[in-house]
PDB file of C-alpha atoms in Angstrom:
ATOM      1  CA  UNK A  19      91.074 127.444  81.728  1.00 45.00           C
ATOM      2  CA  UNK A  20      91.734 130.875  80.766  1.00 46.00           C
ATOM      3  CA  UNK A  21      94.918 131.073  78.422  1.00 46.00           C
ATOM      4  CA  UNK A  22      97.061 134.201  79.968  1.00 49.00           C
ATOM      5  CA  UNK A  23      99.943 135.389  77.575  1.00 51.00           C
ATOM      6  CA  UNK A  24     102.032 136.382  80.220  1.00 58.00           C
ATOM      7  CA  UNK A  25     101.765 132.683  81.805  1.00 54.00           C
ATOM      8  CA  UNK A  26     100.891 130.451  78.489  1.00 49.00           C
ATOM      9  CA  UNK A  27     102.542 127.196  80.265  1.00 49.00           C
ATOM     10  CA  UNK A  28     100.024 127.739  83.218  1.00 50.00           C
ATOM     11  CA  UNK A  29      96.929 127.210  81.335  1.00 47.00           C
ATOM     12  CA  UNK A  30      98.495 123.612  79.344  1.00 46.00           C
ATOM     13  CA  UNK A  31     100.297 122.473  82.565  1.00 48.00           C
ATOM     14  CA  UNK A  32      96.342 123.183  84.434  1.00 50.00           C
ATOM     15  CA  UNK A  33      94.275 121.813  82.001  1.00 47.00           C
ATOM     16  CA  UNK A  34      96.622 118.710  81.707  1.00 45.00           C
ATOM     17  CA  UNK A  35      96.209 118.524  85.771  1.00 48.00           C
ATOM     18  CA  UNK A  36      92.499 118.409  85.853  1.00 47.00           C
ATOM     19  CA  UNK A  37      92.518 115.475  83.134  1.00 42.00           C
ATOM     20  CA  UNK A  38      94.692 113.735  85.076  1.00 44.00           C
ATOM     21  CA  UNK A  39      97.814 113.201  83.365  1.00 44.00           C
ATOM     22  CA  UNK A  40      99.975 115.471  85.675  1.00 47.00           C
ATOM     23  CA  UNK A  41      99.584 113.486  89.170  1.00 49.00           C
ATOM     24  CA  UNK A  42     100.825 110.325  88.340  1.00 56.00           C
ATOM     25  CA  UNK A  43     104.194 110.032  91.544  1.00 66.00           C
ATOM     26  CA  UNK A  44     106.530 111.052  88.848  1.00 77.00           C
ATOM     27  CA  UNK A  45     107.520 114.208  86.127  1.00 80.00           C
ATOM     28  CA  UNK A  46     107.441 111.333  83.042  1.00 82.00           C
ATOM     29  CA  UNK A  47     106.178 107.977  82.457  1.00 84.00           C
ATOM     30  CA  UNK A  48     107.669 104.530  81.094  1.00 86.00           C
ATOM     31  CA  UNK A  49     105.283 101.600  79.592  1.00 85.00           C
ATOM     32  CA  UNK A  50     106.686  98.267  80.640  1.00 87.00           C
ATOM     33  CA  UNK A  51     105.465  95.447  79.687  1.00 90.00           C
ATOM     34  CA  UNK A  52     105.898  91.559  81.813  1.00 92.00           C
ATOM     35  CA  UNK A  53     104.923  88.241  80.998  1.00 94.00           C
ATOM     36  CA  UNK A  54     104.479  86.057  82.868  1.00 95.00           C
ATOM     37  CA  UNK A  55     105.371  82.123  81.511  1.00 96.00           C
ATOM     38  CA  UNK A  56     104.418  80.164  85.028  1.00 96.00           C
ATOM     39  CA  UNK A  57     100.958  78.534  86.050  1.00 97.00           C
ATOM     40  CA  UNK A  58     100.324  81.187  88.813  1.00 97.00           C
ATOM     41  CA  UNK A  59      99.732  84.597  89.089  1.00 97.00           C
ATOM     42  CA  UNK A  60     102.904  87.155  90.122  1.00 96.00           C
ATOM     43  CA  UNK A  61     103.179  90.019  91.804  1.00 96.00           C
ATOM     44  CA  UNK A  62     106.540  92.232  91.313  1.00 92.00           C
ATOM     45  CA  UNK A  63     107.210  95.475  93.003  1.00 93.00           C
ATOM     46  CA  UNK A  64     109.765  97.503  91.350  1.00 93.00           C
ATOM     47  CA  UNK A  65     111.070  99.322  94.643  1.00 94.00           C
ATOM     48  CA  UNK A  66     111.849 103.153  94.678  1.00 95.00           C
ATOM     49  CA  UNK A  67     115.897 103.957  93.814  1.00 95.00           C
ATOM     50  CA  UNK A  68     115.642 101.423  90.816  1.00 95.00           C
ATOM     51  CA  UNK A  69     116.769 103.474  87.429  1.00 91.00           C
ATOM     52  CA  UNK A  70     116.481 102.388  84.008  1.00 92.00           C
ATOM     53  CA  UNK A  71     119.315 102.663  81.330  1.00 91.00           C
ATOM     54  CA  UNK A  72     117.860 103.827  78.090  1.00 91.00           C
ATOM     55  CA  UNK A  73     118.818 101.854  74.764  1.00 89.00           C
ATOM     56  CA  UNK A  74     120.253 104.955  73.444  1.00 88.00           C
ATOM     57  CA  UNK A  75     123.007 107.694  74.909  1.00 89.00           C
ATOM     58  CA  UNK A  76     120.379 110.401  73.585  1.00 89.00           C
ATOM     59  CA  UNK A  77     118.323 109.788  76.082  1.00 89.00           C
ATOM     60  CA  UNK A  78     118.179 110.411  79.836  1.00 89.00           C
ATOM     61  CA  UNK A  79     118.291 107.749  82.737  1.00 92.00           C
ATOM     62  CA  UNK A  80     114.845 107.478  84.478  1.00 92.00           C
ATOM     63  CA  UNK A  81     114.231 107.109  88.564  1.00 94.00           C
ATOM     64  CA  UNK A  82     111.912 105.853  90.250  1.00 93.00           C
ATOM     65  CA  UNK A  83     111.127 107.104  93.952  1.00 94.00           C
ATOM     66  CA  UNK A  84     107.779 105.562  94.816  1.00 91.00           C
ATOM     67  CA  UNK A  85     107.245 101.801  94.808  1.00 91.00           C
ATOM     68  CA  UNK A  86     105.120 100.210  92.331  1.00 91.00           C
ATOM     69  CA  UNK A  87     103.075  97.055  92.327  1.00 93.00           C
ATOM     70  CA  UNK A  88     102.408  95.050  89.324  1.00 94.00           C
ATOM     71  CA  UNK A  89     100.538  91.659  89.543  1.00 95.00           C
ATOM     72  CA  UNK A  90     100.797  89.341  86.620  1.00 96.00           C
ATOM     73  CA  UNK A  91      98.002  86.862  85.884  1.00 97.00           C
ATOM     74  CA  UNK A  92      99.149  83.414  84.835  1.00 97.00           C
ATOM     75  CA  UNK A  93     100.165  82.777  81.180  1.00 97.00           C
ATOM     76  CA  UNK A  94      99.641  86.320  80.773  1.00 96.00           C
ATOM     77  CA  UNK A  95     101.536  90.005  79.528  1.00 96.00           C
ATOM     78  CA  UNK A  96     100.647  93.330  81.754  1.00 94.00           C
ATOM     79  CA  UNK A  97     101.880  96.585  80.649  1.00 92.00           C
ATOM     80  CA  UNK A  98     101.391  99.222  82.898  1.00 90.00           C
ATOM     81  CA  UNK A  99     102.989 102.692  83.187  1.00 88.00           C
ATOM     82  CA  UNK A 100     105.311 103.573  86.406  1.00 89.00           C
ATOM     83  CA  UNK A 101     105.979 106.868  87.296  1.00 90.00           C
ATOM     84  CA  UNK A 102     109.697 108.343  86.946  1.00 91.00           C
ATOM     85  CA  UNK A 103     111.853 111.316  87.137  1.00 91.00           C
ATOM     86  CA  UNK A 104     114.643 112.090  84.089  1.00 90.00           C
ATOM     87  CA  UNK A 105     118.658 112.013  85.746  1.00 91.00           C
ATOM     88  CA  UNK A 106     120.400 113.977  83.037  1.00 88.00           C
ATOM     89  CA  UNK A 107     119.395 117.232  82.244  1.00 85.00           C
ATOM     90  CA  UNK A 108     121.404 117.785  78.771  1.00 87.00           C
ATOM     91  CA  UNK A 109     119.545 114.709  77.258  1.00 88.00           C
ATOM     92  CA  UNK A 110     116.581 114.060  75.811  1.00 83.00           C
ATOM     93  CA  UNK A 111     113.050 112.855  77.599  1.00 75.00           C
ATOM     94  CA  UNK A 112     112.097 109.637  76.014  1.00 73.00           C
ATOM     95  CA  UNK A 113     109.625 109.324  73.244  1.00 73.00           C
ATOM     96  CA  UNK A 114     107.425 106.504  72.557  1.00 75.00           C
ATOM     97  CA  UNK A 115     110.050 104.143  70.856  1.00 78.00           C
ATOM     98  CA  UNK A 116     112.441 104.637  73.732  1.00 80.00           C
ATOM     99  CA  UNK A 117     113.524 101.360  75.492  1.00 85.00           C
ATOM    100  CA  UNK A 118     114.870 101.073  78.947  1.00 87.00           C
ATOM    101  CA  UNK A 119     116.356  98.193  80.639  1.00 88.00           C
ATOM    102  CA  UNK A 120     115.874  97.784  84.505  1.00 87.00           C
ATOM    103  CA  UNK A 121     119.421  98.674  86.151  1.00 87.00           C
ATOM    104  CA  UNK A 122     120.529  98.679  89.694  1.00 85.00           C
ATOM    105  CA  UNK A 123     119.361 100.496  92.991  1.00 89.00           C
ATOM    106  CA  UNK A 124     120.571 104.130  93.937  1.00 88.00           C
ATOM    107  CA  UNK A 125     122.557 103.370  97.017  1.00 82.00           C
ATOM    108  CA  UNK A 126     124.411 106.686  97.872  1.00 82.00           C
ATOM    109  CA  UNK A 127     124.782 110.128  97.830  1.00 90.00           C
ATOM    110  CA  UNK A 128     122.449 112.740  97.603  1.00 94.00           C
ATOM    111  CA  UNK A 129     120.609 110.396  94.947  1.00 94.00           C
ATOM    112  CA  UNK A 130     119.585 108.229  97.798  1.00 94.00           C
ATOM    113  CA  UNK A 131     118.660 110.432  99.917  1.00 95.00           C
ATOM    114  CA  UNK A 132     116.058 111.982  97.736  1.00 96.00           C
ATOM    115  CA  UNK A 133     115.016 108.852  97.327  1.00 96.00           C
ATOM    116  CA  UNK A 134     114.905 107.961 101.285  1.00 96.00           C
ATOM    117  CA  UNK A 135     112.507 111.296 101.935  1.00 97.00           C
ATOM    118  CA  UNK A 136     110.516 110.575  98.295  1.00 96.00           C
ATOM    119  CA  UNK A 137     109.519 107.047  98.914  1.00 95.00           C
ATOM    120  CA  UNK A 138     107.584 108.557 102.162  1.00 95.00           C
ATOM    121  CA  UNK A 139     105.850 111.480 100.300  1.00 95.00           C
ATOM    122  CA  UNK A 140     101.943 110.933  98.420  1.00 93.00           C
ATOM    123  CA  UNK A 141     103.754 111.928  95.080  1.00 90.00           C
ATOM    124  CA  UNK A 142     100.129 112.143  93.105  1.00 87.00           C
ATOM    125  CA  UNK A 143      98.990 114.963  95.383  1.00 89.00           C
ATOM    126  CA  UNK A 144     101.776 117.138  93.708  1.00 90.00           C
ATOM    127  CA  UNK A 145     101.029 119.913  91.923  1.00 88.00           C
ATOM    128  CA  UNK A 146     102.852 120.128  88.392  1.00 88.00           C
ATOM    129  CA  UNK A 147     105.035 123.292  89.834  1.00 89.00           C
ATOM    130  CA  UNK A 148     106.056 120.966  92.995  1.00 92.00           C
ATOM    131  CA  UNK A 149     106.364 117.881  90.386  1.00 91.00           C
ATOM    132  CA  UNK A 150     108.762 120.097  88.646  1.00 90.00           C
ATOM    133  CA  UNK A 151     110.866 121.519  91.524  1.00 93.00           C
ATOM    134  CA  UNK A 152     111.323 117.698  92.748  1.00 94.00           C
ATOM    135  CA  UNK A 153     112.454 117.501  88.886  1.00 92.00           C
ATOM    136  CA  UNK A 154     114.842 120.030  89.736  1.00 93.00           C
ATOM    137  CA  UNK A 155     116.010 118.918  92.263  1.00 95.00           C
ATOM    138  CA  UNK A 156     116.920 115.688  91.197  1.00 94.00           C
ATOM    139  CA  UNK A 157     118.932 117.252  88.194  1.00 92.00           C
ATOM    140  CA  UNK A 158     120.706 118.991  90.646  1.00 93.00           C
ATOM    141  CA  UNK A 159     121.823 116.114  92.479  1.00 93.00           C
ATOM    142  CA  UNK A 160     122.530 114.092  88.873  1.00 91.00           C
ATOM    143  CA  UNK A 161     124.886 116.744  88.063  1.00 89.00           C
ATOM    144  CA  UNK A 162     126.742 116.964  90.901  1.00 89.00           C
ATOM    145  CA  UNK A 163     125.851 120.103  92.848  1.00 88.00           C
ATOM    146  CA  UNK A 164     127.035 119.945  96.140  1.00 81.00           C
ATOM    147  CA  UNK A 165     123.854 121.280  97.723  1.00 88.00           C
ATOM    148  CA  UNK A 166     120.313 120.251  96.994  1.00 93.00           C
ATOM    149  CA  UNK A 167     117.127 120.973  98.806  1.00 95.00           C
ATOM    150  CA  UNK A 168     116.281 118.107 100.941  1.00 96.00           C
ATOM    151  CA  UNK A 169     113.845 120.498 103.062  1.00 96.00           C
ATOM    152  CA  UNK A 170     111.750 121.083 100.086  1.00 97.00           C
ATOM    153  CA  UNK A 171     111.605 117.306  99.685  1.00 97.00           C
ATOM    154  CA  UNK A 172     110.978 116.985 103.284  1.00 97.00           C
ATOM    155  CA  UNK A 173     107.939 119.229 103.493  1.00 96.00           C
ATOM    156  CA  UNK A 174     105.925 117.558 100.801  1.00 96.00           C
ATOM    157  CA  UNK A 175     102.487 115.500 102.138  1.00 94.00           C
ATOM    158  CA  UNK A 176     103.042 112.262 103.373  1.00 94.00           C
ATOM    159  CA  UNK A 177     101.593 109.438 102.801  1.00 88.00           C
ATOM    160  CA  UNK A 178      98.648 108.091 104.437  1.00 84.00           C
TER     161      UNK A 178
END
């Protein structure tokens, strides 16, 4: 890529796109890590709407809005990285010692239905600028504006 001083983030956000870090289904990641202690193998989907709570207040609640699969060998520990999307604006993203704990499901609000027109959408065919406008939008909703753009959510590619 061509760095353009006028656009600087373009060139980082591209280059990160065409390595493949950008197109994951969500605007961060999380590492989690399961064991699993039984004789046969498991397979646990954590199911879009589920947030995590981090370990500290500096740090922002994470959502996830596409469902993902993790299968668990016996006797064995997978970690894997899920896609997410930050819920509180004025805190921080997480670094790499940040811990989460699985909470409960979004079940209202605008928050769910993001989530209802999300869980439909191929979220790794997203471009970072429409990664970041979903991110956007999901702030909006966190902090309580009364109007956010389900259309734009809405007119992302579906799944296949």
């Amino acid at each position: 890529q061509v760095y353009d001083p006028e656009n600087p983030n373009n060139c980082i956000m591209d280059c990160l796109d065409e390595a493949g870090f950008l197109n994951s289904g969500g605007a961060f990641s999380l590492s989690v890590k399961f064991t699993n202690v039984t004789s046969t193998q498991i397979t646990y989907t954590i199911v879009p709407g589920t947030w995590f709570l981090p370990g500290s207040d500096d740090y922002q609640p994470m959502l996830i809005v596409v469902p993902v699969v993790i299968v668990v060998p016996a006797y064995e520990t997978v970690t894997t990285t899920i896609p997410v999307f930050c819920l509180a604006a004025s805190k921080s993203a997480p670094d790499m010692e940040s811990e989460y704990t699985f909470c409960d499901i979004v079940s209202s609000g605008c928050m769910e239905d993001i989530v209802n027109i999300l869980k439909t959408k191929d979220m790794t065919q997203l471009s970072p600028i429409e990664t970041s406008q979903v991110q956007d939008i999901i702030w909006a909703c966190s902090e309580g504006e009364e109007e956010v753009d389900l259309d734009y959510l809405r007119g992302l590619p579906d799944l296949k």
